[in-house]
Short mmCIF file of C-alpha atoms in Angstrom, two decimals:
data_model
loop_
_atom_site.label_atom_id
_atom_site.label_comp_id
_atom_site.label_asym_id
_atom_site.label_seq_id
_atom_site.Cartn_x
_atom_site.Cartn_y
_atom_site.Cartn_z
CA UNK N 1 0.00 0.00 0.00
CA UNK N 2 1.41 3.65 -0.82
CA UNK N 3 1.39 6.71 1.46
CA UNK N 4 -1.21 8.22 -0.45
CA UNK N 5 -3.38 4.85 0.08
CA UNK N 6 -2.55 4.37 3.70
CA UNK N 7 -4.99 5.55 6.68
CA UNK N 8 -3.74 8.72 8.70
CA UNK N 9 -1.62 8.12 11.43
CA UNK N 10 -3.78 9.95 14.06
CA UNK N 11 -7.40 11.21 14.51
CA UNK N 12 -8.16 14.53 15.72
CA UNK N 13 -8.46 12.44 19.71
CA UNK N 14 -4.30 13.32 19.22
CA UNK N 15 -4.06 17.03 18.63
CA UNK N 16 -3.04 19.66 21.55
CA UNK N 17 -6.71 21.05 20.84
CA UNK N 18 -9.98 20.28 20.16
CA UNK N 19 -11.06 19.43 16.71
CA UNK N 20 -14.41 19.43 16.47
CA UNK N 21 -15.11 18.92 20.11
CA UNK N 22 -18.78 18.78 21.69
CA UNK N 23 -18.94 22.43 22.01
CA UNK N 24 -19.61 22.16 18.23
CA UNK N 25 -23.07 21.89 16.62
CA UNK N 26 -23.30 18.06 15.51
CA UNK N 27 -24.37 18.78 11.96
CA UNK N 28 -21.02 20.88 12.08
CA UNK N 29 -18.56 18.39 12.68
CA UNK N 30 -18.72 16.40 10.39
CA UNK N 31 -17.20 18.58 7.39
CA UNK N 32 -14.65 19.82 9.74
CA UNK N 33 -13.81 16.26 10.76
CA UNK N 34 -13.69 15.53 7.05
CA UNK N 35 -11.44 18.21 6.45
CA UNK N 36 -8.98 17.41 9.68
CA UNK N 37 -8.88 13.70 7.66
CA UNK N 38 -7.63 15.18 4.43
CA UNK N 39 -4.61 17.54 6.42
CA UNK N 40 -3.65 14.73 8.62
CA UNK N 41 -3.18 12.17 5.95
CA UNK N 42 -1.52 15.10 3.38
CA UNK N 43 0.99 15.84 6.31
CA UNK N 44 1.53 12.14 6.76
CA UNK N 45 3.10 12.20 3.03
CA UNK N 46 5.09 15.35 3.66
CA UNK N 47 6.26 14.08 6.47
CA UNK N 48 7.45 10.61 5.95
CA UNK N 49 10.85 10.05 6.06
CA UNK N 50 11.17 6.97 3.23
CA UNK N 51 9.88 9.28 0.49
CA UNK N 52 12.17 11.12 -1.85
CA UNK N 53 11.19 14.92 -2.23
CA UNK N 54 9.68 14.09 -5.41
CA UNK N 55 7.64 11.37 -4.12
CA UNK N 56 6.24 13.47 -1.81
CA UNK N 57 5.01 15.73 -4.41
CA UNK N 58 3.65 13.37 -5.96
CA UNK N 59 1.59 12.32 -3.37
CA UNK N 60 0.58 15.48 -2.64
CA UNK N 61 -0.61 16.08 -6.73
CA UNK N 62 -2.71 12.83 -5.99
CA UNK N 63 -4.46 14.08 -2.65
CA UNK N 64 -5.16 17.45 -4.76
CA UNK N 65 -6.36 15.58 -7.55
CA UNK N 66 -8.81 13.12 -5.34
CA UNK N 67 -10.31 16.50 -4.22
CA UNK N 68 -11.03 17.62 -7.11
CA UNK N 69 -12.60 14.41 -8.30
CA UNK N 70 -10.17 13.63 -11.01
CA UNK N 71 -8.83 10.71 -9.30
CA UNK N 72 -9.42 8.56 -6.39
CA UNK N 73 -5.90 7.94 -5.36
CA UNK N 74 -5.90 9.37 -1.74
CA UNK N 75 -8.97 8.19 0.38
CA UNK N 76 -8.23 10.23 2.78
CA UNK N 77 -9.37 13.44 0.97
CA UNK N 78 -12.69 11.63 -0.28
CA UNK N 79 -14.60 12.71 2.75
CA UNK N 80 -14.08 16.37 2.21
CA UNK N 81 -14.99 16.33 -1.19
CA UNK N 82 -17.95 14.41 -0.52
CA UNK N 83 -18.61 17.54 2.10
CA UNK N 84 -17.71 20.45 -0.19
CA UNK N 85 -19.87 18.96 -2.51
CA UNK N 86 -22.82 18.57 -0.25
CA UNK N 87 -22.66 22.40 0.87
CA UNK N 88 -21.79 24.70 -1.49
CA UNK N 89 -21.30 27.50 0.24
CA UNK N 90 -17.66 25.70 1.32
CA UNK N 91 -14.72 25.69 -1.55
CA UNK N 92 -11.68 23.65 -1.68
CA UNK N 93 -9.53 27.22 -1.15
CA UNK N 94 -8.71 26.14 2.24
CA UNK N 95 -7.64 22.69 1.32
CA UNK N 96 -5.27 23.66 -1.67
CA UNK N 97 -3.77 26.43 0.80
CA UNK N 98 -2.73 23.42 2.99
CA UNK N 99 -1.20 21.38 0.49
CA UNK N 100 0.71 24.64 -0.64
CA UNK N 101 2.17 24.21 3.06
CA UNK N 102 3.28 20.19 2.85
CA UNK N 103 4.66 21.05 -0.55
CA UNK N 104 7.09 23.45 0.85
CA UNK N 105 7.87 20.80 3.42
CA UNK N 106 8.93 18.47 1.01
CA UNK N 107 11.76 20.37 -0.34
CA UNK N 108 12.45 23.28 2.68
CA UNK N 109 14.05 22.57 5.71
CA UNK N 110 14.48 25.76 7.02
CA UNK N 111 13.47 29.12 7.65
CA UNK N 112 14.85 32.30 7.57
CA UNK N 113 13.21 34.81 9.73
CA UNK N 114 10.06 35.01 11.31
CA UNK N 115 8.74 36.77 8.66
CA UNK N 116 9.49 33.48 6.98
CA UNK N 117 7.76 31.19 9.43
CA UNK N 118 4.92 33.47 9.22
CA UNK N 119 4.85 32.88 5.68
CA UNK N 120 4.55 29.06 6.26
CA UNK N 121 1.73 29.64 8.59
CA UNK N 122 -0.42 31.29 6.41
CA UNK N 123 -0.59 28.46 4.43
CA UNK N 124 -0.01 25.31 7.33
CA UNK N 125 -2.19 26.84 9.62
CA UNK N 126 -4.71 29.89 8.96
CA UNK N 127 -6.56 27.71 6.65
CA UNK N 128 -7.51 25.28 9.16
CA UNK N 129 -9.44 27.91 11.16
CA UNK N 130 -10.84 30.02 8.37
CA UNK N 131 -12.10 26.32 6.99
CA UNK N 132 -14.25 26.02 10.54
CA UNK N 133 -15.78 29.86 10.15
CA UNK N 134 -16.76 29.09 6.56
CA UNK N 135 -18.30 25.94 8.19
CA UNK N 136 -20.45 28.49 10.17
CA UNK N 137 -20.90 31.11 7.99
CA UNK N 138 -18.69 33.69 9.93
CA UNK N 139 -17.63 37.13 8.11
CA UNK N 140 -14.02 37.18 6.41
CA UNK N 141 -13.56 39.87 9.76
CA UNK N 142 -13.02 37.08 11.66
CA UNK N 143 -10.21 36.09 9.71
CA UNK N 144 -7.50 38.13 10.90
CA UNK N 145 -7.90 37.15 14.74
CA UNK N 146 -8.54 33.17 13.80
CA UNK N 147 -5.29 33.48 11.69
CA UNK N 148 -2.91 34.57 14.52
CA UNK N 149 -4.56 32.12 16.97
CA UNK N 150 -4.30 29.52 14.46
CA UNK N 151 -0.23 30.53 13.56
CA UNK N 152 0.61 30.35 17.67
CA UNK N 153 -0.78 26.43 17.65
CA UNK N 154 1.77 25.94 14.81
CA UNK N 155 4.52 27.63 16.21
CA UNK N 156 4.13 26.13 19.22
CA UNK N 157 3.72 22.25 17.84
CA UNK N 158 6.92 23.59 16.36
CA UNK N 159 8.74 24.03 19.48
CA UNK N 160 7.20 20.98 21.02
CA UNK N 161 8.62 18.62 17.96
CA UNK N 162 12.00 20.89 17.42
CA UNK N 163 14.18 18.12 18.31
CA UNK N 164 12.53 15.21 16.46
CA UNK N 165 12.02 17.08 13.47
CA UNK N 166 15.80 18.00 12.98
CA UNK N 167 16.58 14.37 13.89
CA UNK N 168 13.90 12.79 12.02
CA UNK N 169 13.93 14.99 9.03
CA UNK N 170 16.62 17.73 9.53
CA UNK N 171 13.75 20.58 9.44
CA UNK N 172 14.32 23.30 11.25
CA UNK N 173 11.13 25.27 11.85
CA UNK N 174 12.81 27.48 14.39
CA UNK N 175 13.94 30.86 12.55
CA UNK N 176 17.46 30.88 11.24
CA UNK N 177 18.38 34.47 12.18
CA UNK N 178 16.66 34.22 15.86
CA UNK N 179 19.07 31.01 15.96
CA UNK N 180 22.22 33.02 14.78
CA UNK N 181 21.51 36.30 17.09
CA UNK N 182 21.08 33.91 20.24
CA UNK N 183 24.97 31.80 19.01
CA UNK N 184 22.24 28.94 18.67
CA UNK N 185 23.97 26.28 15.86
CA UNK N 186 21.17 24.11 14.79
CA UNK N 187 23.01 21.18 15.78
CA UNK N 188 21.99 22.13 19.75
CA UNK N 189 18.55 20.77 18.93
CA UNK N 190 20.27 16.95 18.90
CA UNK N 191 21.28 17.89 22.63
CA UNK N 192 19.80 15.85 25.69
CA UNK N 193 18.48 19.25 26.90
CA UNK N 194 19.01 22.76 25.58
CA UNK N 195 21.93 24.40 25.84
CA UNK N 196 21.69 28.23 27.00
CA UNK N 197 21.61 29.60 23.72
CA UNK N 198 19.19 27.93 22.55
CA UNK N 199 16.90 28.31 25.42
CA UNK N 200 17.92 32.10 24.54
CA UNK N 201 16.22 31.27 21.11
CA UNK N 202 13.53 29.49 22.31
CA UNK N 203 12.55 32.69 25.07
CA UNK N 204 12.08 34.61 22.06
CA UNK N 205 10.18 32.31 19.85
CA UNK N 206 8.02 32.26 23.19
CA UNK N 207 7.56 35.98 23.35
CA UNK N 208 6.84 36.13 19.86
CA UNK N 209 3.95 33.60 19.82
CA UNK N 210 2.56 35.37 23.40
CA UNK N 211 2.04 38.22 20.76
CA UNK N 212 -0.14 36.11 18.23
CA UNK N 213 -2.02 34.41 21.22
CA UNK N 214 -2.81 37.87 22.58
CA UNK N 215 -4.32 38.76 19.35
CA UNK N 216 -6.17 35.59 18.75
CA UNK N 217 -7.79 35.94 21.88
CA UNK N 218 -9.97 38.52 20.34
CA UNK N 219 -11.55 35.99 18.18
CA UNK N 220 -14.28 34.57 20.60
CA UNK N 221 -15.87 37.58 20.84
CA UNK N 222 -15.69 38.33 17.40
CA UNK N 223 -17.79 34.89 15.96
CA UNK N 224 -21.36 35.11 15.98
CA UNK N 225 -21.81 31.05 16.77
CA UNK N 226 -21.81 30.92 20.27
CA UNK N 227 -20.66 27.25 20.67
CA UNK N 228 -17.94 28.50 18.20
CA UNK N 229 -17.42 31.35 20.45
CA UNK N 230 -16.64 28.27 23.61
CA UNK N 231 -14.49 26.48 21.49
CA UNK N 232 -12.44 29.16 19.85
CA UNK N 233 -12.15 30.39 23.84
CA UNK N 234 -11.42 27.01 24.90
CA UNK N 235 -8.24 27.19 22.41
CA UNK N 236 -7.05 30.46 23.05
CA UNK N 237 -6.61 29.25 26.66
CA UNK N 238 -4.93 25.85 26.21
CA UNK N 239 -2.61 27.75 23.50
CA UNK N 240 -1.81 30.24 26.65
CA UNK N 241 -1.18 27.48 29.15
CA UNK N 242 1.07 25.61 26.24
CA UNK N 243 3.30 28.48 25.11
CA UNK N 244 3.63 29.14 29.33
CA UNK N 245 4.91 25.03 29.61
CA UNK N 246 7.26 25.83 26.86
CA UNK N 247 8.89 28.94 29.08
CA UNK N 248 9.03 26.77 32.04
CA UNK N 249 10.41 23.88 30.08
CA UNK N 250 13.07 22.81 28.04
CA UNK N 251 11.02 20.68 24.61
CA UNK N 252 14.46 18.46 24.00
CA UNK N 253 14.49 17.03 27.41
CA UNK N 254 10.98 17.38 29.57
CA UNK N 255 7.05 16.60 29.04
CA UNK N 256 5.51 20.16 27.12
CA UNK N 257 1.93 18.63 26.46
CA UNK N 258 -0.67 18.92 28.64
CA UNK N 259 -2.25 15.66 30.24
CA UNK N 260 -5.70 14.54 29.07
CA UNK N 261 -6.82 15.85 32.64
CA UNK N 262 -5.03 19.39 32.57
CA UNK N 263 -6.52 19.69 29.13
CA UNK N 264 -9.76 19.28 30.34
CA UNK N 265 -9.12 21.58 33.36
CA UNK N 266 -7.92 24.41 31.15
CA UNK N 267 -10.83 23.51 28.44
CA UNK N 268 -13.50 24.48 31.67
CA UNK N 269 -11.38 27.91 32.26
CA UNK N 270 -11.92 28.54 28.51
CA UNK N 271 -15.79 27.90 28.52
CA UNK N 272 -16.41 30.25 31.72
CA UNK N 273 -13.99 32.61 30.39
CA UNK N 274 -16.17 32.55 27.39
CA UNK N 275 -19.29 32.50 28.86
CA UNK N 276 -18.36 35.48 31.44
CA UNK N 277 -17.90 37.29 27.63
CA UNK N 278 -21.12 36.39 26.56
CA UNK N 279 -23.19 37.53 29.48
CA UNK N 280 -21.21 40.87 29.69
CA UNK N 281 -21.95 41.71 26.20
CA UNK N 282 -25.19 40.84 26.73
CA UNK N 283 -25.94 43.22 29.35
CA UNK N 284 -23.87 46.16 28.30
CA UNK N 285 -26.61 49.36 27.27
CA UNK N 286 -27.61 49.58 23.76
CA UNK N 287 -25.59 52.25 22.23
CA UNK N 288 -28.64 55.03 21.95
CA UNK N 289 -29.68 56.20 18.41
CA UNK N 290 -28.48 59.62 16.71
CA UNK N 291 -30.97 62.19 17.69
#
């Protein structure tokens, strides 16, 4: 069986936030579940280590092409074009966007800047929430919030996996010139625990992604679904708690996920959080009319 053909290696149960969670209307879940299918088993063929660069690609071509319905190589992008075409209001934009991303990690191992990184983002990791407001019909305003809360998950999964990507697959998400202004060679990241310098570089990768978190944290007040509104808040907190776990702790040589229990701990903060939100707007005066 090929990489395209195989099943993904993990269901949305495996990610550091919900996908698709409870909080979510059930006759919504099902075309974002459809479309977390198609990214995890597209990343699984970026990702895999026995694959040339070109082979990658070429798996990649065939997920795109199963989408579209002009083959049905991958099966693991049939259930998203089975839900694009039963609601038309959703287009495979979001989708291509991604592949755009596990393209560019089949031949790039590193990044220059954060500019750079950014760059990546907007194509690994803003899709995936503007996919879920389409799924609700949310305005394009929502965008810019969902994309920076969306980027900080990223970057921090990046921190989290720094040391098994560069010994897995010698990618380097971290940014090349933070590296080189903190004296941090690459080749730190195959240390048992981080060396000073790159903790340096880490710190500031930290501080940087506080930023995005800070601005994403807008976006539950900014969705008009309030069960989107819990689970958008529910994210923004656990991405808060993670990026704090990642000051406190060094990703090459201690535990930076949170437990299934903590997880649901923080997930509770999130929803009151939330719900404190909801009842303040809703009993804040009407602004009174032009006279």
């Amino acid at each position: 069986m090929s990489a395209v053909e195989q099943a993904p290696s993990k269901t949305h149960k495996g990610e550091n936030f919900p996908v698709a969670s409870l909080l979510i209307a059930p006759e919504r879940r099902a075309p974002i579940l459809a479309y977390y299918r198609f990214a995890r088993g597209a990343d699984d063929v970026a990702d895999n280590g026995a694959l040339t660069s070109q082979q990658k690609l070429d798996g990649l071509d065939q997920f795109e092409a199963t989408l579209l319905g002009k083959s049905e190589a991958a099966p693991a992008a049939k259930p998203l074009r089975a839900a694009l075409a039963a609601d038309r209001r959703l287009t495979a934009r979001h989708a291509l966007d991604l592949l755009t991303a596990f393209r560019m990690d089949a031949v790039k191992t590193r990044y220059a800047s954060f500019d750079e990184l950014m760059t990546y983002c907007a194509f690994s990791a803003a899709p995936v929430g503007r996919f879920v407001l389409d799924v609700h019909g949310e305005s394009e305003t929502t965008w810019a919030a969902s994309d920076a809360l969306c980027s900080a998950l990223q970057i921090i999964n990046h921190m989290q996996d720094c040391a098994a990507d560069y010994r897995n697959l010698d990618r380097v998400y971290l940014p090349q010139d933070l590296l080189k202004s903190c004296c941090a060679p690459v080749e730190e990241l195959a240390a048992p625990s981080a060396p000073p310098h790159l903790r340096a570089a880490l710190d500031r990768l930290v501080a940087k992604t506080a930023v995005l978190i800070e601005q994403g944290e807008k976006l539950p007040g900014e969705v008009r679904d309030i069960r989107l509104s819990l689970e958008t808040a529910v994210i923004a907190t656990l991405a808060k708690r993670l990026n704090l776990i990642l000051k406190r702790r060094d990703p090459l040589s201690e535990e930076t996920h949170l437990s299934k229990p903590a997880t649901l701990g923080f997930a509770c903060v999130g929803v009151v959080s939330a719900l404190s939100g909801l009842a303040r707007r809703s009993l804040a005066p009407m602004p009174k009319a032009a006279t």
